[in-house]
XYZ file of C-alpha atoms in Angstrom:
431
model
C -71.229 57.835 8.443
C -71.788 57.189 4.758
C -70.097 53.984 3.618
C -69.856 52.013 0.381
C -69.575 48.311 1.186
C -68.119 46.378 -1.762
C -68.830 42.652 -1.706
C -70.268 39.693 -3.547
C -73.945 39.722 -2.620
C -75.679 36.585 -3.859
C -77.069 33.716 -1.807
C -74.152 31.508 -2.866
C -71.414 33.491 -1.128
C -70.380 33.099 2.520
C -68.810 36.574 2.344
C -72.191 37.899 1.197
C -73.770 36.299 4.257
C -71.259 38.033 6.515
C -71.704 41.309 4.615
C -75.473 41.284 4.974
C -75.169 40.856 8.754
C -72.611 43.664 9.085
C -74.469 46.064 6.794
C -77.734 45.434 8.648
C -76.037 46.208 11.964
C -74.445 49.376 10.556
C -77.800 50.578 9.239
C -79.512 49.757 12.519
C -77.042 52.119 14.196
C -77.943 54.948 11.837
C -75.119 54.687 9.307
C -75.889 55.042 5.597
C -74.548 52.089 3.619
C -74.723 51.243 -0.083
C -73.786 47.861 -1.549
C -71.302 47.783 -4.453
C -71.377 44.300 -5.980
C -68.002 42.898 -7.054
C -69.038 39.728 -8.917
C -68.113 39.338 -12.576
C -69.428 37.123 -15.369
C -72.448 34.933 -14.678
C -72.225 35.556 -10.931
C -72.895 39.253 -11.499
C -76.328 38.327 -12.867
C -77.432 36.449 -9.745
C -80.114 38.251 -7.716
C -78.883 40.096 -4.617
C -79.697 39.007 -1.102
C -81.826 42.091 -0.595
C -82.342 45.209 -2.639
C -81.800 47.978 -0.107
C -79.458 50.363 -1.922
C -77.534 47.983 -4.155
C -75.746 50.328 -6.573
C -76.191 49.905 -10.311
C -72.795 50.171 -11.976
C -72.455 53.305 -14.088
C -75.582 54.922 -12.663
C -75.929 58.448 -11.360
C -76.613 57.024 -7.925
C -73.310 55.134 -7.978
C -71.468 58.270 -9.087
C -73.064 60.230 -6.232
C -72.126 57.627 -3.636
C -68.538 57.343 -4.866
C -68.188 61.123 -4.585
C -69.995 61.604 -1.276
C -69.176 58.506 0.781
C -66.894 58.912 3.774
C -65.162 55.622 2.978
C -65.219 52.603 0.668
C -64.692 49.215 2.323
C -64.141 46.265 -0.026
C -64.119 42.560 0.767
C -61.393 40.399 -0.779
C -61.552 36.604 -1.014
C -59.819 33.957 -3.097
C -62.371 33.613 -5.914
C -62.147 35.802 -9.020
C -65.798 35.389 -10.031
C -66.847 36.929 -6.698
C -64.213 39.663 -6.470
C -63.111 40.475 -10.025
C -65.032 43.763 -9.919
C -62.519 45.168 -7.436
C -60.203 46.211 -10.250
C -62.862 48.501 -11.747
C -63.709 49.849 -8.290
C -60.055 50.723 -7.653
C -60.128 52.952 -10.757
C -63.084 54.839 -9.313
C -61.958 55.301 -5.714
C -59.384 53.786 -3.328
C -60.706 51.425 -0.676
C -59.974 49.704 2.617
C -59.616 45.966 2.020
C -61.192 43.352 4.275
C -58.917 40.336 3.777
C -60.851 37.086 4.106
C -57.920 35.032 2.779
C -54.210 35.710 3.147
C -53.228 33.532 0.175
C -55.135 34.618 -2.944
C -53.572 32.368 -5.562
C -56.936 31.409 -7.085
C -58.014 35.047 -7.319
C -54.704 35.953 -8.968
C -54.947 33.050 -11.411
C -58.544 33.926 -12.278
C -57.485 37.498 -13.018
C -54.672 36.272 -15.267
C -57.024 33.991 -17.197
C -59.690 36.686 -17.568
C -57.079 39.002 -19.065
C -55.406 36.295 -21.193
C -52.167 36.726 -19.254
C -51.603 33.305 -17.675
C -48.260 33.089 -19.476
C -47.140 36.160 -17.478
C -47.595 34.494 -14.074
C -43.929 33.641 -13.408
C -42.749 37.084 -14.543
C -45.214 38.857 -12.256
C -44.295 36.598 -9.338
C -40.612 37.337 -9.958
C -41.336 41.067 -9.860
C -43.050 40.779 -6.494
C -41.059 38.041 -4.762
C -37.767 37.580 -6.587
C -36.207 35.115 -9.002
C -36.450 32.042 -6.753
C -40.213 32.491 -6.316
C -40.622 33.099 -10.039
C -38.786 29.895 -10.852
C -40.864 27.932 -8.341
C -44.002 29.298 -10.005
C -42.752 28.501 -13.505
C -41.881 24.883 -12.607
C -44.920 24.173 -10.399
C -47.513 21.509 -11.146
C -51.178 21.664 -10.203
C -50.352 19.230 -7.390
C -47.744 21.451 -5.697
C -48.661 24.984 -6.854
C -50.766 25.834 -3.786
C -48.112 24.576 -1.370
C -45.430 26.614 -3.150
C -47.648 29.696 -3.172
C -48.348 29.579 0.570
C -44.637 29.231 1.305
C -43.110 31.572 -1.285
C -45.654 33.785 -3.096
C -49.060 34.033 -1.358
C -49.969 37.201 -3.321
C -51.002 39.069 -0.164
C -48.881 41.986 -1.303
C -50.571 42.004 -4.700
C -53.838 42.846 -2.928
C -52.690 45.125 -0.111
C -50.064 47.409 -1.627
C -52.446 49.967 -3.167
C -55.160 49.972 -0.512
C -55.976 52.686 2.024
C -55.621 50.129 4.798
C -56.736 46.646 5.724
C -58.994 44.786 8.112
C -57.801 41.288 8.976
C -59.661 38.567 10.852
C -56.718 36.952 12.636
C -53.189 37.981 13.505
C -51.245 35.105 11.968
C -50.909 37.023 8.691
C -50.901 40.476 10.281
C -47.151 41.111 9.996
C -47.141 40.328 6.272
C -50.080 42.693 5.685
C -48.562 45.495 7.772
C -45.266 45.212 5.909
C -46.987 45.656 2.539
C -49.801 48.106 3.331
C -49.056 51.813 3.794
C -52.308 52.487 5.663
C -53.673 51.359 9.027
C -54.218 47.620 9.603
C -56.676 46.416 12.257
C -57.796 42.974 13.394
C -61.503 42.339 14.002
C -63.114 38.982 14.757
C -65.151 37.868 11.745
C -68.889 38.408 12.077
C -70.695 35.301 10.945
C -74.442 34.921 11.532
C -75.515 31.461 12.639
C -79.058 30.154 12.935
C -79.634 29.445 16.612
C -79.146 25.876 17.797
C -81.320 24.332 20.501
C -78.407 23.622 22.814
C -80.605 22.476 25.721
C -81.947 19.560 23.711
C -78.546 18.377 22.395
C -78.477 14.709 23.322
C -75.400 13.014 24.751
C -74.903 9.528 23.328
C -73.731 7.087 26.007
C -70.079 6.070 25.931
C -69.673 2.973 23.824
C -72.497 3.990 21.499
C -72.227 5.326 17.929
C -69.907 8.287 17.380
C -71.179 10.906 14.901
C -68.217 12.671 13.277
C -68.916 15.483 10.802
C -66.940 17.678 8.375
C -68.556 20.520 6.426
C -67.866 22.545 3.297
C -66.227 22.127 -0.102
C -64.214 18.904 -0.037
C -60.567 19.393 -0.982
C -57.232 17.934 0.129
C -56.393 20.720 2.582
C -59.412 19.765 4.734
C -57.421 16.640 5.653
C -60.363 14.252 5.672
C -57.851 11.535 4.862
C -56.129 12.254 8.156
C -59.369 11.739 10.092
C -59.934 8.425 8.298
C -56.419 7.183 9.065
C -56.676 8.269 12.698
C -59.964 6.427 13.227
C -58.576 3.297 11.563
C -55.897 3.083 14.269
C -58.654 2.143 16.757
C -60.697 -0.586 15.006
C -63.305 -0.756 17.778
C -63.959 2.993 17.585
C -63.876 2.955 13.776
C -66.576 0.276 13.726
C -68.890 2.554 15.745
C -68.131 5.756 13.851
C -70.499 7.375 11.387
C -68.302 9.905 9.550
C -70.363 12.131 7.251
C -68.986 14.828 4.973
C -71.521 17.499 3.998
C -70.375 19.557 1.040
C -69.625 19.385 -2.691
C -66.955 16.881 -3.738
C -65.550 16.269 -7.211
C -65.098 12.760 -8.567
C -61.323 12.784 -8.259
C -61.302 13.740 -4.575
C -64.087 11.267 -3.806
C -62.095 8.443 -5.430
C -58.945 9.446 -3.548
C -60.670 9.379 -0.172
C -62.483 6.131 -0.947
C -59.104 4.644 -1.806
C -57.779 5.753 1.595
C -60.758 4.048 3.260
C -60.025 0.882 1.316
C -56.340 0.947 2.278
C -56.999 1.238 6.021
C -60.236 -0.749 6.188
C -62.556 2.082 7.292
C -66.183 1.602 6.212
C -67.929 4.456 8.020
C -67.475 7.296 5.495
C -70.491 8.861 3.746
C -70.410 11.751 1.265
C -73.683 13.681 1.321
C -72.560 16.193 -1.321
C -74.015 19.695 -1.534
C -76.822 19.986 1.012
C -79.485 22.533 1.926
C -78.935 25.016 4.730
C -81.489 23.039 6.730
C -79.543 19.798 6.345
C -76.283 21.579 7.151
C -77.793 22.877 10.388
C -79.193 19.443 11.164
C -75.814 17.839 10.486
C -74.123 20.071 13.023
C -76.858 19.499 15.589
C -76.471 15.706 15.355
C -72.663 15.705 15.565
C -70.820 14.309 18.551
C -67.671 15.973 17.221
C -66.856 18.223 14.249
C -63.506 17.950 12.469
C -62.342 21.261 11.024
C -58.770 20.569 9.956
C -56.763 22.643 7.467
C -53.300 22.102 6.044
C -52.354 24.591 4.857
C -54.585 27.006 6.796
C -55.464 29.631 4.181
C -58.483 31.490 5.555
C -58.290 34.704 7.538
C -61.086 33.145 9.588
C -63.137 29.972 9.242
C -66.908 30.173 8.923
C -67.051 26.383 9.322
C -65.234 26.521 12.667
C -67.333 29.459 13.885
C -70.599 27.763 12.957
C -69.393 24.433 14.319
C -68.516 25.978 17.679
C -71.929 27.586 17.967
C -73.592 24.209 17.373
C -72.475 23.085 20.839
C -70.515 20.104 19.517
C -66.814 19.933 20.410
C -64.664 20.980 17.443
C -61.253 19.585 16.509
C -59.113 22.133 14.653
C -55.604 22.398 13.271
C -53.158 24.244 15.503
C -52.321 26.650 12.691
C -53.442 29.981 11.260
C -56.761 31.343 12.485
C -57.515 28.106 14.309
C -54.415 28.400 16.512
C -55.722 31.732 17.830
C -58.952 30.197 19.144
C -58.818 29.833 22.949
C -57.481 26.429 24.005
C -60.354 25.883 26.419
C -62.956 25.986 23.628
C -61.497 23.747 20.902
C -59.374 20.607 20.617
C -56.185 21.393 18.679
C -53.913 19.076 16.724
C -50.640 20.136 15.114
C -50.434 19.905 11.342
C -47.298 17.760 11.612
C -48.321 15.670 14.619
C -48.873 11.958 13.977
C -52.378 10.557 13.542
C -52.197 9.360 17.143
C -52.686 12.918 18.408
C -55.867 13.317 16.376
C -57.038 9.875 17.474
C -56.503 10.925 21.083
C -59.012 13.769 20.680
C -61.534 11.469 19.004
C -61.138 8.910 21.797
C -61.572 11.632 24.427
C -64.849 12.753 22.859
C -65.992 9.147 22.669
C -65.059 8.192 26.242
C -65.736 11.496 28.029
C -68.953 12.558 26.370
C -70.294 14.705 29.213
C -66.973 16.528 29.495
C -66.821 17.009 25.728
C -70.362 18.380 25.781
C -69.389 20.958 28.424
C -66.501 22.106 26.232
C -68.868 22.443 23.284
C -71.460 24.441 25.221
C -68.830 26.817 26.629
C -67.442 27.319 23.120
C -70.932 28.057 21.775
C -71.504 30.822 24.333
C -68.094 32.401 23.657
C -68.365 32.180 19.854
C -71.863 33.694 19.806
C -70.444 36.851 21.397
C -67.023 36.974 19.744
C -68.228 36.440 16.170
C -71.380 38.563 16.303
C -72.219 41.443 13.972
C -72.638 43.673 17.015
C -69.087 42.990 18.187
C -67.753 43.501 14.652
C -69.473 46.851 14.167
C -68.261 48.000 17.587
C -64.782 47.488 16.149
C -65.591 49.142 12.823
C -66.886 52.262 14.539
C -63.580 52.553 16.388
C -61.266 52.101 13.368
C -63.159 53.768 10.502
C -62.324 57.363 11.605
C -58.612 56.519 11.298
C -59.098 55.144 7.790
C -61.022 58.275 6.785
C -58.293 60.540 8.156
C -55.577 58.597 6.309
C -57.278 58.530 2.885
C -56.150 61.925 1.515
C -52.552 61.380 2.669
C -52.309 57.882 1.226
C -54.053 58.828 -2.021
C -51.637 61.684 -2.633
C -48.627 59.603 -1.595
C -49.581 56.821 -4.015
C -50.202 59.240 -6.881
C -46.903 61.023 -6.289
C -45.119 57.688 -5.973
C -46.444 56.616 -9.367
C -45.335 59.935 -10.862
C -41.832 59.541 -9.428
C -41.763 56.034 -10.891
C -42.677 57.374 -14.318
C -39.787 59.835 -13.924
C -37.408 56.976 -13.169
C -36.753 57.997 -9.532
C -36.478 55.108 -7.024
C -38.374 55.080 -3.734
C -35.168 55.596 -1.722
C -34.110 58.697 -3.652
C -33.700 62.154 -2.111
C -36.656 63.424 -4.172
C -38.917 60.690 -2.781
C -37.787 61.516 0.771
C -38.595 65.191 0.210
C -42.080 64.310 -1.043
C -42.679 62.092 2.003
C -41.546 64.810 4.418
C -43.778 67.375 2.732
C -46.814 65.108 2.930
C -46.160 64.363 6.582
C -46.086 68.096 7.360
C -49.244 68.713 5.326
C -51.243 66.045 7.133
C -49.651 66.424 10.595
C -48.572 62.772 10.635
């Protein structure tokens, strides 16, 4: 097959890391794949991960690929600088969307700002979700905007409505996507390449010794680091032995907030390492006795942090929500987003007191995750679903074009004329 794979493609992007693994696997199986970069602004100038057929926008080669490719597959995340080029791509050819996030508020807001339309946000939300959602958007503050968006206007439909179909990475947002996308929707387990860990040499610290707790990635309130701190503080003896390190960028405001939480509860074991190298990140996972990967709300279609943490061989504590809730119970320790801190403390105490048992859970999770989240497994799935996307493209393209024309004529989607068009298309394409 001949495929255009649209994605951010710099070293800074986790989606680029996933894309490189998937594209390499596709090419190894004999498929022809070209990279269409979707970054905008300064990010578009960053060098690509590798130069094998990265299309130059506006070039003859790009024109040829857009005309000849069997399918265009485009990755969508919640960061406008990485995905803003999707709007130009959509004008050139329709695509199948890979949804890495189900709530794309930041992407939507970045698009508004780039087009000097931020004052239109509430009106656009009203058009998609109704007057109540529009009012909630109009009266939101920066402190509650994300919470309101996840509950009332996640913008999933803004992304999916004009696509040829979608690939999702967990089922918790599948119904919403299927209700808004006219094309096929398929779930595949995210492929995320992880540098191999030396699991045989992972040391088990004796019970009663120091407890190495780790959290990874961009520090923000929905990672619930404050919840880990408060849980540990409920057991002063355990808290005194805990070395809790957070590896990832943190802004001054969030650092001060979490330090204030530590001060309130008397926890002294927190260390912010800030942005670290890939080598230090790998080392941090290898030295962990337990990894905390909490989210509230759970926004990602899948979590690279959880996938990488599981493959480290350390037991991983996750929120029982979203993608994390779909992980098998035997491989992770789950805590409800509304459970009291005592439930989280119970998992931390289990890891501390039953270190051999916890290590066995971690090693079993590592073996399962290495298979489930591999590029090979992902491309097995792609090869099964891509023919259906290809078959649906001409039908969906014509249906969307005719739908827009009916709209320009003032005919609603439930009109007799629209029904006649739908019936004709179904006969034409034997659907």
